[in-house]
Amino acid sequence: MRVFAGFIKRIAGAACLGLVGMAAPAQAEIPDELFAALGLERNAAPNVLYEAIVKRYRDPEQGYSKGAFADLWEPIAFSKYMSPGLFYEGPDLDFEVSARECVECHQGVTPGWVHSWEKSVHSDLDEIRSLTPADSRFYKQDLIKQVETNLVSMGLLDEGQQLEEVGCVDCHMGIGAEGGNHKTDLHMPDAGDCGQCHLQQFAERESERDTAIWPQGQWPDGRPSHALSMLANYETAIWAGMEEREVAEGCTMCHTAQNTCNSCHTRHEFSAVEARKPEACSTCHNGVDHPEFENFMMSKHGVVYTAHGDEWDWELPLKEAFEKGGQTGPTCQTCHFENDGEYGHNLVQKVRWGFQPMKSIADNLDHEWFEDRKEAWIATCSQCHSDRFARSYFEVIDNVTIDAVEKVEEARTVMQGLYDDKLLVGQTTNRPPPPEPSKDAAGGFYALFWAEGNNPSAIEYEFTEMWEQRLMSVFKGVAHANPGGFTYTNAWSQLLRQGIRIRDEDTRLRERAAMLERIRKLENPE
C-alpha cells in the first residue's frame, strides 16, 4: 500500500524511544504542473523560470487585474495598499535618495519600519553566514546561496559577488539599485518582487494555479488558492456591486495573499518564525464562514500547541520541527504545507472539499482525483497516527460533511419552491433587485452584504447563513477535530435549527397563501 510504504520511508532511521519519532521530510520540489503550464523543462535556468512565472503572474488576462466586473467599482484610497501593483501611487516627494538615506530618514518618520527591518535577516546577511551548524538558523546559509544563484542568473549580481543586505531600495526601487527618485522610482513590492530572490517559494505558491483543477468544474481553475485569492475577491458579484466600498475592503484585507507575501511574513521583519505559527494564519482563517483557527485551537492539536509551543524551536524549518525542534503536535503549517513527505508553499495539492462543501463534491468523492488527495491526507496524518486511525477519522470527516450538505440541499429545495411560487415575504410587492452583477435568487450570497425592501426576506437570510456559514462551521469543526466545533457549537445543532425554521416558514407561508386564496374566492364568487 502506497500510504504504508510512505510512512515506513518517513520513519526509517528515526530514533525510537517508546514512540517513533517523526523523520524530516525533504524540501518540496516545484510541482510538475507548473512547468507544463508554462511550457518549460524542469531544468530551466532561474532567470528563464522567473521570467515565465512573473509574466503570467502580472498578466491582466490571468488574474492581475480588477477582474470581470472592473467597470462596476472604483478603488478607494486604501485600495492602493491592498493591490499595490494596480493602484499604488508613490507620495508626492520629488527628490533623489540613496539607499542609506532611506534608513536615516525613516528612523524619524516611521521608526517602527526601521526597527522591524533591523531585526530581520535582510538587514545583516553576514550574521547568517557566521553561524555554526549548532545554530537553528544555519540552514539559511544555503538559502542565501540559492538567492545569490538566482540573482546571478538574472544579471542582478556578479558571479562570486555576495549580497550584504536586502535594504529598502532593493525591494522598493530594484535589486542592486543605489537609490532613485522618491516620487517616480518608488513602488510598493508585490509577490513578483519577492520572487526574484525567493524563486523556489514563489514558484511553489504560483503552482497552486496549476494543481487546483477540479475534475467536474466545482471551482474555477486555480481556485480556491492563495495564488488567485484577490481575483476571487474581485470577481465576487456582490463585492463588485455593493456601494459601501469601505465594507468591501474588509473582504479585500483577507484576499491579499495573491498580491503580497506580507500576508504571512509581516513586513518589515518578514519573520519565518512568525509564519510558522498558527497565529500567522488566524487573521484571515477565522470567523463564521471559515473558522479554521478557532477549531484548531480548541482541538487536541491546538491544546498541545498552547501548552507546549513555547518549548519548541521555531527557528528550524518545518521539515526538522519534530525531529530536532522538540515539536510534539501539528500546527496549521505542519499539515497544510506538507505533501508526500515534503514541505512547500503550494497549499492546495491536498484540497478536496474546497472552501465550500457542495453537492457536486459530495457526489464525486469516489473519483480518482478526490481519492488521490484523500490518500495524501492520510499519509500526512499517518506521520503521527496509525494508518487505520487516520482512515477511520476521514470516514467521520466525509460522512459528517455529506450529512451537512444533504441538510442544506433539503433546505435549498424548500427555499427554491417558495421563490418559484412567489411566496416569499414581499416577493411580488417589495423586492428590489440586488445590485449588478448579482442576480436575484433565493438566499443568494448577496444577502450577507446588501438588503433593500424585502430582499432578502428574513428566511432567505437564514438560508444564506445556513449554506455559507453553518455548513462551513460543521466542515471546519470536523476537519480540525474539534468535537464541539461540529456538533453543538454553531454547527450541526444550529444547522438543524435553521432547517427547522425554513420548514416552519414554508408551512406558514403556504398556509397563508391558501387562506388568502379561500378569502379571495369568498369575496369574489364565480
Short mmCIF file of C-alpha atoms in Angstrom, two decimals:
data_model
loop_
_atom_site.label_atom_id
_atom_site.label_comp_id
_atom_site.label_asym_id
_atom_site.label_seq_id
_atom_site.Cartn_x
_atom_site.Cartn_y
_atom_site.Cartn_z
CA MET A 1 0.00 0.00 0.00
CA ARG A 2 1.42 3.40 -1.03
CA VAL A 3 0.49 5.15 2.21
CA PHE A 4 2.00 2.49 4.46
CA ALA A 5 5.16 2.35 2.35
CA GLY A 6 5.44 6.12 2.53
CA PHE A 7 5.07 6.01 6.29
CA ILE A 8 7.82 3.41 6.64
CA LYS A 9 10.05 5.54 4.44
CA ARG A 10 9.49 8.54 6.71
CA ILE A 11 10.26 6.80 9.95
CA ALA A 12 13.24 4.80 8.71
CA GLY A 13 16.28 5.80 10.69
CA ALA A 14 14.35 7.88 13.22
CA ALA A 15 15.06 7.36 16.88
CA CYS A 16 12.65 5.09 18.77
CA LEU A 17 12.02 5.59 22.45
CA GLY A 18 8.57 4.30 23.29
CA LEU A 19 7.14 6.19 20.30
CA VAL A 20 8.60 6.51 16.83
CA GLY A 21 9.94 10.00 16.16
CA MET A 22 8.93 11.93 13.06
CA ALA A 23 11.55 11.87 10.32
CA ALA A 24 12.40 15.07 8.49
CA PRO A 25 10.82 15.26 5.03
CA ALA A 26 12.75 16.94 2.25
CA GLN A 27 12.09 20.37 0.78
CA ALA A 28 9.31 20.28 -1.77
CA GLU A 29 10.00 20.19 -5.46
CA ILE A 30 8.17 22.68 -7.61
CA PRO A 31 5.16 20.71 -8.93
CA ASP A 32 5.43 19.37 -12.48
CA GLU A 33 2.13 21.02 -13.33
CA LEU A 34 3.71 24.47 -13.21
CA PHE A 35 6.42 23.57 -15.72
CA ALA A 36 3.84 22.00 -18.00
CA ALA A 37 1.59 25.06 -17.81
CA LEU A 38 4.48 27.39 -18.62
CA GLY A 39 5.96 25.15 -21.32
CA LEU A 40 9.30 24.81 -19.52
CA GLU A 41 11.66 21.96 -18.78
CA ARG A 42 12.30 21.24 -15.12
CA ASN A 43 15.97 22.17 -15.55
CA ALA A 44 15.16 25.69 -16.77
CA ALA A 45 17.64 28.30 -15.58
CA PRO A 46 16.46 30.55 -12.72
CA ASN A 47 16.13 33.60 -14.96
CA VAL A 48 14.06 31.68 -17.50
CA LEU A 49 11.83 30.21 -14.82
CA TYR A 50 11.34 33.55 -13.09
CA GLU A 51 10.53 35.43 -16.27
CA ALA A 52 7.91 32.85 -17.23
CA ILE A 53 6.29 32.84 -13.80
CA VAL A 54 6.26 36.60 -13.31
CA LYS A 55 4.96 37.18 -16.83
CA ARG A 56 1.93 35.05 -16.03
CA TYR A 57 1.64 36.45 -12.52
CA ARG A 58 1.40 40.04 -13.79
CA ASP A 59 -0.75 39.23 -16.82
CA PRO A 60 -4.10 41.09 -16.59
CA GLU A 61 -5.71 38.28 -18.57
CA GLN A 62 -4.60 35.74 -15.96
CA GLY A 63 -5.62 37.45 -12.76
CA TYR A 64 -3.53 40.61 -12.30
CA SER A 65 -6.47 42.95 -12.83
CA LYS A 66 -9.74 44.29 -11.44
CA GLY A 67 -11.45 41.18 -12.75
CA ALA A 68 -14.55 40.56 -14.83
CA PHE A 69 -16.59 43.26 -13.07
CA ALA A 70 -13.99 46.02 -13.34
CA ASP A 71 -16.44 48.55 -14.75
CA LEU A 72 -18.69 48.33 -11.69
CA TRP A 73 -16.33 49.59 -8.99
CA GLU A 74 -13.52 52.04 -8.35
CA PRO A 75 -10.71 51.74 -5.82
CA ILE A 76 -10.75 53.87 -2.69
CA ALA A 77 -7.66 55.41 -1.10
CA PHE A 78 -6.96 52.29 0.97
CA SER A 79 -7.07 50.05 -2.11
CA LYS A 80 -3.57 51.11 -3.14
CA TYR A 81 -2.19 49.17 -0.21
CA MET A 82 -4.26 46.06 -0.89
CA SER A 83 -3.41 45.86 -4.60
CA PRO A 84 -0.26 47.93 -4.98
CA GLY A 85 0.52 46.65 -8.45
CA LEU A 86 -2.79 48.01 -9.71
CA PHE A 87 -3.39 51.13 -7.69
CA TYR A 88 -0.34 52.31 -5.77
CA GLU A 89 0.98 55.79 -6.44
CA GLY A 90 4.01 56.98 -4.53
CA PRO A 91 3.90 60.04 -2.27
CA ASP A 92 4.47 63.41 -3.92
CA LEU A 93 8.08 63.71 -2.73
CA ASP A 94 10.15 64.64 -5.76
CA PHE A 95 13.77 64.23 -4.68
CA GLU A 96 16.65 61.80 -5.06
CA VAL A 97 17.50 59.39 -2.26
CA SER A 98 20.30 56.92 -1.65
CA ALA A 99 19.91 53.53 -0.04
CA ARG A 100 21.39 54.70 3.27
CA GLU A 101 19.28 57.86 3.33
CA CYS A 102 16.13 55.73 3.34
CA VAL A 103 17.06 54.25 6.70
CA GLU A 104 18.28 57.53 8.17
CA CYS A 105 15.10 59.40 7.23
CA HIS A 106 12.65 56.71 8.24
CA GLN A 107 14.26 56.34 11.66
CA GLY A 108 12.49 59.59 12.37
CA VAL A 109 9.45 59.31 10.10
CA THR A 110 8.40 55.68 10.61
CA PRO A 111 10.77 54.19 13.20
CA GLY A 112 8.66 51.04 13.51
CA TRP A 113 9.55 50.08 9.95
CA VAL A 114 13.24 50.50 10.64
CA HIS A 115 13.16 48.57 13.91
CA SER A 116 11.40 45.66 12.20
CA TRP A 117 13.87 45.64 9.31
CA GLU A 118 16.85 45.78 11.68
CA LYS A 119 15.56 42.60 13.35
CA SER A 120 15.22 40.84 10.01
CA VAL A 121 17.63 38.52 8.23
CA HIS A 122 17.56 41.05 5.38
CA SER A 123 19.41 43.68 7.40
CA ASP A 124 22.55 41.62 8.07
CA LEU A 125 23.22 38.60 5.88
CA ASP A 126 26.74 38.26 7.26
CA GLU A 127 25.27 37.34 10.64
CA ILE A 128 23.75 34.28 9.00
CA ARG A 129 27.00 33.47 7.18
CA SER A 130 28.84 33.46 10.51
CA LEU A 131 26.56 30.88 12.14
CA THR A 132 27.80 27.43 13.12
CA PRO A 133 25.87 24.21 12.46
CA ALA A 134 24.74 24.26 16.09
CA ASP A 135 22.53 27.28 15.37
CA SER A 136 18.97 26.51 14.25
CA ARG A 137 19.25 29.20 11.57
CA PHE A 138 22.29 27.61 9.96
CA TYR A 139 20.17 26.24 7.10
CA LYS A 140 19.63 29.82 5.92
CA GLN A 141 23.19 29.90 4.63
CA ASP A 142 22.09 27.60 1.82
CA LEU A 143 19.05 29.79 1.20
CA ILE A 144 21.27 32.85 0.80
CA LYS A 145 23.44 30.96 -1.70
CA GLN A 146 20.30 29.96 -3.57
CA VAL A 147 19.20 33.60 -3.68
CA GLU A 148 22.60 34.68 -4.98
CA THR A 149 22.49 31.99 -7.66
CA ASN A 150 19.10 33.28 -8.76
CA LEU A 151 20.31 36.87 -8.94
CA VAL A 152 23.45 35.94 -10.88
CA SER A 153 21.28 34.12 -13.39
CA MET A 154 19.07 37.22 -13.70
CA GLY A 155 22.06 39.50 -14.21
CA LEU A 156 21.44 41.33 -10.95
CA LEU A 157 24.57 40.09 -9.19
CA ASP A 158 28.08 39.36 -10.46
CA GLU A 159 29.45 35.83 -10.33
CA GLY A 160 31.04 35.33 -6.92
CA GLN A 161 29.58 38.55 -5.52
CA GLN A 162 27.85 38.30 -2.15
CA LEU A 163 24.76 40.14 -1.02
CA GLU A 164 25.50 42.24 2.03
CA GLU A 165 21.93 43.11 2.92
CA VAL A 166 18.49 43.47 1.43
CA GLY A 167 17.63 47.11 2.02
CA CYS A 168 14.81 49.49 1.26
CA VAL A 169 15.80 50.23 -2.33
CA ASP A 170 16.23 46.56 -3.23
CA CYS A 171 12.53 45.96 -2.67
CA HIS A 172 11.10 49.42 -3.35
CA MET A 173 13.23 50.52 -6.33
CA GLY A 174 15.01 47.46 -7.68
CA ILE A 175 17.57 44.89 -6.59
CA GLY A 176 21.03 46.43 -6.51
CA ALA A 177 19.83 49.99 -7.02
CA GLU A 178 21.99 52.68 -5.41
CA GLY A 179 18.98 54.94 -4.99
CA GLY A 180 16.41 56.79 -7.04
CA ASN A 181 13.70 59.39 -7.17
CA HIS A 182 11.31 59.09 -4.25
CA LYS A 183 8.34 60.08 -6.42
CA THR A 184 8.92 58.35 -9.74
CA ASP A 185 11.05 55.32 -8.86
CA LEU A 186 9.42 54.20 -5.63
CA HIS A 187 6.96 51.32 -5.82
CA MET A 188 5.17 49.02 -3.39
CA PRO A 189 6.56 45.48 -3.80
CA ASP A 190 4.34 42.60 -4.84
CA ALA A 191 4.93 38.84 -4.70
CA GLY A 192 6.74 39.05 -8.03
CA ASP A 193 9.37 41.27 -6.45
CA CYS A 194 9.87 38.80 -3.61
CA GLY A 195 10.09 36.03 -6.20
CA GLN A 196 13.30 37.36 -7.73
CA CYS A 197 15.21 36.25 -4.66
CA HIS A 198 12.80 33.66 -3.31
CA LEU A 199 12.18 31.92 -6.62
CA GLN A 200 11.57 28.45 -5.18
CA GLN A 201 8.88 29.70 -2.82
CA PHE A 202 7.32 31.97 -5.45
CA ALA A 203 7.16 29.08 -7.92
CA GLU A 204 5.61 26.78 -5.33
CA ARG A 205 2.96 29.35 -4.49
CA GLU A 206 2.21 30.10 -8.14
CA SER A 207 1.87 26.37 -8.87
CA GLU A 208 -1.42 26.48 -6.95
CA ARG A 209 -2.94 27.78 -10.19
CA ASP A 210 -1.93 24.55 -11.90
CA THR A 211 -2.73 21.95 -9.25
CA ALA A 212 -6.23 23.12 -8.28
CA ILE A 213 -8.01 21.93 -11.43
CA TRP A 214 -11.33 20.44 -10.31
CA PRO A 215 -12.42 17.37 -12.32
CA GLN A 216 -16.10 18.30 -12.53
CA GLY A 217 -15.57 22.07 -12.57
CA GLN A 218 -16.69 22.60 -8.98
CA TRP A 219 -14.44 25.67 -8.76
CA PRO A 220 -12.79 27.86 -11.39
CA ASP A 221 -9.33 26.60 -12.35
CA GLY A 222 -6.70 27.51 -9.80
CA ARG A 223 -9.19 28.30 -7.05
CA PRO A 224 -9.61 28.41 -4.16
CA SER A 225 -5.97 29.29 -3.56
CA HIS A 226 -3.65 31.94 -2.26
CA ALA A 227 -2.27 32.39 -5.77
CA LEU A 228 -5.58 33.73 -7.12
CA SER A 229 -7.12 34.98 -3.89
CA MET A 230 -7.50 38.61 -4.95
CA LEU A 231 -9.07 37.71 -8.28
CA ALA A 232 -11.59 35.58 -6.38
CA ASN A 233 -12.40 38.63 -4.26
CA TYR A 234 -12.78 40.99 -7.21
CA GLU A 235 -14.97 38.53 -9.10
CA THR A 236 -17.43 38.03 -6.25
CA ALA A 237 -20.55 39.68 -7.64
CA ILE A 238 -21.78 41.48 -4.53
CA TRP A 239 -18.27 42.66 -3.67
CA ALA A 240 -18.07 44.40 -7.02
CA GLY A 241 -21.64 45.69 -6.93
CA MET A 242 -22.12 46.97 -3.40
CA GLU A 243 -21.99 50.71 -2.72
CA GLU A 244 -20.30 50.50 0.67
CA ARG A 245 -16.74 50.26 -0.63
CA GLU A 246 -15.10 50.54 2.78
CA VAL A 247 -17.05 47.48 3.94
CA ALA A 248 -16.00 45.69 0.77
CA GLU A 249 -12.35 46.39 1.56
CA GLY A 250 -12.79 44.36 4.74
CA CYS A 251 -13.09 41.33 2.46
CA THR A 252 -10.12 42.51 0.43
CA MET A 253 -7.91 42.58 3.51
CA CYS A 254 -8.07 38.79 3.68
CA HIS A 255 -7.51 38.24 -0.04
CA THR A 256 -4.10 39.90 -0.32
CA ALA A 257 -2.02 36.72 -0.49
CA GLN A 258 -2.08 36.85 -4.29
CA ASN A 259 -0.51 40.29 -4.21
CA THR A 260 1.99 40.13 -1.41
CA CYS A 261 3.95 37.67 0.70
CA ASN A 262 3.45 40.15 3.55
CA SER A 263 0.13 38.48 4.37
CA CYS A 264 2.05 35.71 6.17
CA HIS A 265 5.56 37.18 6.53
CA THR A 266 4.68 40.56 8.02
CA ARG A 267 6.84 43.47 6.85
CA HIS A 268 9.48 44.57 7.55
CA GLU A 269 10.86 41.71 9.62
CA PHE A 270 9.48 39.04 7.28
CA SER A 271 9.89 36.51 10.04
CA ALA A 272 9.87 32.82 9.19
CA VAL A 273 9.26 32.13 12.88
CA GLU A 274 6.08 34.19 12.79
CA ALA A 275 4.90 32.49 9.61
CA ARG A 276 5.35 29.04 11.16
CA LYS A 277 2.90 29.73 13.98
CA PRO A 278 -0.90 29.30 13.76
CA GLU A 279 -1.45 32.94 14.65
CA ALA A 280 0.02 33.89 11.27
CA CYS A 281 -2.98 32.21 9.65
CA SER A 282 -5.54 33.47 12.14
CA THR A 283 -6.11 36.96 10.73
CA CYS A 284 -7.87 35.51 7.70
CA HIS A 285 -8.71 31.94 8.65
CA ASN A 286 -11.23 32.74 11.37
CA GLY A 287 -14.87 33.71 11.68
CA VAL A 288 -18.28 32.30 10.91
CA ASP A 289 -17.59 31.42 7.28
CA HIS A 290 -14.19 29.77 7.78
CA PRO A 291 -13.47 29.13 11.47
CA GLU A 292 -10.23 27.20 10.99
CA PHE A 293 -8.20 28.93 13.70
CA GLU A 294 -10.88 28.61 16.36
CA ASN A 295 -11.38 24.93 15.65
CA PHE A 296 -7.67 24.19 15.54
CA MET A 297 -7.08 25.93 18.86
CA MET A 298 -9.93 24.03 20.54
CA SER A 299 -8.76 20.68 19.15
CA LYS A 300 -6.27 18.42 20.90
CA HIS A 301 -3.70 19.63 18.37
CA GLY A 302 -4.30 23.20 19.48
CA VAL A 303 -4.15 22.23 23.14
CA VAL A 304 -0.71 20.69 22.63
CA TYR A 305 0.43 23.83 20.81
CA THR A 306 -0.91 26.10 23.56
CA ALA A 307 0.54 24.01 26.36
CA HIS A 308 3.95 23.29 24.86
CA GLY A 309 4.55 25.59 21.89
CA ASP A 310 6.83 27.87 23.88
CA GLU A 311 9.18 24.90 24.34
CA TRP A 312 9.62 24.30 20.60
CA ASP A 313 12.42 25.66 18.43
CA TRP A 314 10.59 27.78 15.87
CA GLU A 315 13.80 28.80 14.09
CA LEU A 316 14.09 25.37 12.50
CA PRO A 317 12.40 24.74 9.14
CA LEU A 318 9.17 22.77 9.19
CA LYS A 319 10.90 19.64 7.92
CA GLU A 320 13.02 19.49 11.11
CA ALA A 321 10.49 20.74 13.65
CA PHE A 322 9.68 17.33 15.15
CA GLU A 323 13.00 15.54 14.87
CA LYS A 324 15.20 18.40 16.06
CA GLY A 325 12.92 21.17 17.28
CA GLY A 326 11.04 19.40 20.04
CA GLN A 327 7.66 19.85 18.37
CA THR A 328 5.11 17.39 19.75
CA GLY A 329 1.95 18.35 17.89
CA PRO A 330 0.97 19.71 14.49
CA THR A 331 0.25 23.31 13.59
CA CYS A 332 -1.63 24.63 10.56
CA GLN A 333 1.68 24.67 8.71
CA THR A 334 2.60 21.10 9.68
CA CYS A 335 -0.40 19.68 7.86
CA HIS A 336 -1.13 22.19 5.09
CA PHE A 337 2.42 22.84 3.87
CA GLU A 338 3.21 19.11 3.72
CA ASN A 339 2.52 16.88 0.74
CA ASP A 340 4.04 13.46 0.09
CA GLY A 341 6.62 13.98 2.80
CA GLU A 342 7.81 17.37 1.56
CA TYR A 343 7.09 20.93 2.69
CA GLY A 344 6.38 23.80 0.32
CA HIS A 345 4.26 26.86 -0.39
CA ASN A 346 1.62 25.13 -2.53
CA LEU A 347 -1.22 24.67 -0.03
CA VAL A 348 -3.87 23.25 -2.36
CA GLN A 349 -2.39 19.96 -3.54
CA LYS A 350 -4.48 18.06 -0.99
CA VAL A 351 -7.64 20.18 -1.16
CA ARG A 352 -10.76 18.01 -1.51
CA TRP A 353 -13.79 19.88 -0.15
CA GLY A 354 -12.52 23.29 -1.19
CA PHE A 355 -13.62 26.39 0.63
CA GLN A 356 -17.29 25.45 0.45
CA PRO A 357 -18.63 21.89 0.69
CA MET A 358 -21.14 21.33 -2.08
CA LYS A 359 -23.24 18.56 -3.58
CA SER A 360 -21.10 18.29 -6.70
CA ILE A 361 -18.14 17.41 -4.47
CA ALA A 362 -20.08 15.06 -2.20
CA ASP A 363 -21.37 13.17 -5.25
CA ASN A 364 -17.89 12.65 -6.69
CA LEU A 365 -15.69 11.72 -3.74
CA ASP A 366 -15.03 8.30 -5.27
CA HIS A 367 -13.44 9.97 -8.32
CA GLU A 368 -9.72 9.27 -8.65
CA TRP A 369 -8.85 12.96 -8.19
CA PHE A 370 -10.54 13.06 -4.78
CA GLU A 371 -9.32 9.61 -3.77
CA ASP A 372 -5.69 10.50 -4.51
CA ARG A 373 -6.00 13.59 -2.36
CA LYS A 374 -7.56 11.65 0.47
CA GLU A 375 -4.63 9.23 0.35
CA ALA A 376 -2.26 12.19 0.51
CA TRP A 377 -4.06 13.45 3.61
CA ILE A 378 -3.98 10.03 5.23
CA ALA A 379 -0.23 9.91 4.61
CA THR A 380 0.06 13.27 6.36
CA CYS A 381 -1.97 12.14 9.34
CA SER A 382 -0.06 8.84 9.47
CA GLN A 383 3.09 10.68 10.46
CA CYS A 384 1.61 10.87 13.96
CA HIS A 385 -1.35 8.46 13.88
CA SER A 386 -1.78 4.91 12.66
CA ASP A 387 -3.00 4.45 9.12
CA ARG A 388 -6.10 2.73 10.46
CA PHE A 389 -6.89 5.58 12.83
CA ALA A 390 -6.45 8.17 10.07
CA ARG A 391 -8.75 6.27 7.71
CA SER A 392 -11.40 5.91 10.38
CA TYR A 393 -11.37 9.64 11.05
CA PHE A 394 -11.57 10.52 7.38
CA GLU A 395 -14.78 8.49 7.29
CA VAL A 396 -16.01 10.79 10.04
CA ILE A 397 -14.92 13.92 8.16
CA ASP A 398 -16.53 12.90 4.90
CA ASN A 399 -19.74 11.46 6.30
CA VAL A 400 -20.38 14.38 8.65
CA THR A 401 -19.79 16.80 5.78
CA ILE A 402 -22.01 14.81 3.42
CA ASP A 403 -24.77 14.77 6.04
CA ALA A 404 -24.48 18.54 6.43
CA VAL A 405 -24.55 19.08 2.66
CA GLU A 406 -27.73 16.98 2.47
CA LYS A 407 -29.41 19.13 5.12
CA VAL A 408 -28.52 22.24 3.13
CA GLU A 409 -29.85 20.72 -0.09
CA GLU A 410 -33.13 19.81 1.62
CA ALA A 411 -33.48 23.42 2.72
CA ARG A 412 -32.46 24.66 -0.73
CA THR A 413 -35.32 22.68 -2.29
CA VAL A 414 -37.79 24.28 0.11
CA MET A 415 -36.42 27.78 -0.47
CA GLN A 416 -36.41 27.38 -4.24
CA GLY A 417 -40.02 26.21 -4.09
CA LEU A 418 -41.05 29.31 -2.18
CA TYR A 419 -39.16 31.51 -4.62
CA ASP A 420 -40.60 29.79 -7.71
CA ASP A 421 -44.13 30.06 -6.29
CA LYS A 422 -43.53 33.73 -5.40
CA LEU A 423 -44.48 33.16 -1.78
CA LEU A 424 -41.56 34.86 -0.05
CA VAL A 425 -42.48 37.87 2.05
CA GLY A 426 -42.79 40.90 -0.21
CA GLN A 427 -41.69 38.97 -3.27
CA THR A 428 -44.40 40.39 -5.54
CA THR A 429 -44.71 43.79 -3.87
CA ASN A 430 -41.44 44.93 -2.31
CA ARG A 431 -38.46 43.09 -3.77
CA PRO A 432 -35.92 45.35 -5.48
CA PRO A 433 -33.26 43.51 -7.49
CA PRO A 434 -29.81 43.22 -5.96
CA PRO A 435 -27.07 45.43 -7.39
CA GLU A 436 -25.47 44.20 -10.60
CA PRO A 437 -23.86 41.84 -11.31
CA SER A 438 -25.65 39.83 -8.59
CA LYS A 439 -28.76 38.04 -9.78
CA ASP A 440 -31.90 37.71 -7.72
CA ALA A 441 -32.02 34.33 -6.01
CA ALA A 442 -33.49 32.55 -3.03
CA GLY A 443 -30.85 33.04 -0.37
CA GLY A 444 -28.13 34.35 -2.67
CA PHE A 445 -24.72 35.25 -1.28
CA TYR A 446 -25.52 38.94 -1.75
CA ALA A 447 -27.90 38.65 1.22
CA LEU A 448 -24.94 38.91 3.60
CA PHE A 449 -23.82 42.30 2.26
CA TRP A 450 -26.88 44.04 0.82
CA ALA A 451 -30.52 44.48 1.82
CA GLU A 452 -33.35 46.62 0.49
CA GLY A 453 -37.10 46.28 0.92
CA ASN A 454 -37.86 42.61 1.45
CA ASN A 455 -34.82 41.41 -0.45
CA PRO A 456 -33.68 39.31 1.19
CA SER A 457 -36.56 38.18 3.35
CA ALA A 458 -35.70 37.04 6.85
CA ILE A 459 -35.94 33.37 5.99
CA GLU A 460 -33.68 33.82 2.98
CA TYR A 461 -31.05 35.42 5.18
CA GLU A 462 -31.41 32.39 7.44
CA PHE A 463 -30.80 30.10 4.49
CA THR A 464 -27.79 32.08 3.30
CA GLU A 465 -26.29 31.77 6.75
CA MET A 466 -27.06 28.07 6.66
CA TRP A 467 -25.26 27.23 3.42
CA GLU A 468 -22.48 29.82 3.60
CA GLN A 469 -21.63 29.80 7.30
CA ARG A 470 -23.18 26.98 9.27
CA LEU A 471 -22.22 24.32 6.74
CA MET A 472 -18.65 25.60 6.84
CA SER A 473 -18.69 25.54 10.63
CA VAL A 474 -19.61 21.87 10.56
CA PHE A 475 -16.94 21.05 7.99
CA LYS A 476 -14.18 23.10 9.60
CA GLY A 477 -15.03 21.73 13.03
CA VAL A 478 -14.84 18.10 11.97
CA ALA A 479 -11.85 18.61 9.66
CA HIS A 480 -9.87 20.16 12.52
CA ALA A 481 -11.03 17.59 15.08
CA ASN A 482 -12.82 19.99 17.44
CA PRO A 483 -15.72 17.92 18.83
CA GLY A 484 -17.90 20.83 19.88
CA GLY A 485 -16.98 22.64 16.71
CA PHE A 486 -19.03 20.32 14.54
CA THR A 487 -21.76 19.26 16.97
CA TYR A 488 -23.15 21.82 19.42
CA THR A 489 -21.14 24.99 18.92
CA ASN A 490 -22.51 26.96 15.97
CA ALA A 491 -22.51 23.83 13.85
CA TRP A 492 -24.71 20.73 13.46
CA SER A 493 -27.33 21.72 16.03
CA GLN A 494 -27.61 25.21 14.58
CA LEU A 495 -27.72 23.79 11.05
CA LEU A 496 -30.74 21.73 12.10
CA ARG A 497 -32.32 24.75 13.76
CA GLN A 498 -32.08 26.74 10.56
CA GLY A 499 -33.60 23.88 8.59
CA ILE A 500 -36.45 23.73 11.10
CA ARG A 501 -37.11 27.45 10.77
CA ILE A 502 -37.11 27.18 6.99
CA ARG A 503 -39.63 24.33 7.03
CA ASP A 504 -41.80 26.18 9.54
CA GLU A 505 -41.75 29.29 7.37
CA ASP A 506 -42.58 27.20 4.32
CA THR A 507 -45.63 25.81 6.12
CA ARG A 508 -46.67 29.24 7.38
CA LEU A 509 -46.33 30.96 4.02
CA ARG A 510 -48.14 28.20 2.16
CA GLU A 511 -50.96 28.06 4.71
CA ARG A 512 -51.26 31.84 4.49
CA ALA A 513 -51.36 31.69 0.70
CA ALA A 514 -54.07 29.02 0.84
CA MET A 515 -56.09 31.08 3.32
CA LEU A 516 -55.82 34.19 1.14
CA GLU A 517 -56.97 32.18 -1.85
CA ARG A 518 -60.02 30.97 0.08
CA ILE A 519 -60.80 34.54 1.13
CA ARG A 520 -60.44 35.71 -2.46
CA LYS A 521 -62.90 33.09 -3.63
CA LEU A 522 -65.37 34.01 -0.88
CA GLU A 523 -65.13 37.68 -1.77
CA ASN A 524 -65.28 37.03 -5.49
CA PRO A 525 -67.55 34.02 -6.01
CA GLU A 526 -67.72 32.83 -9.58
#
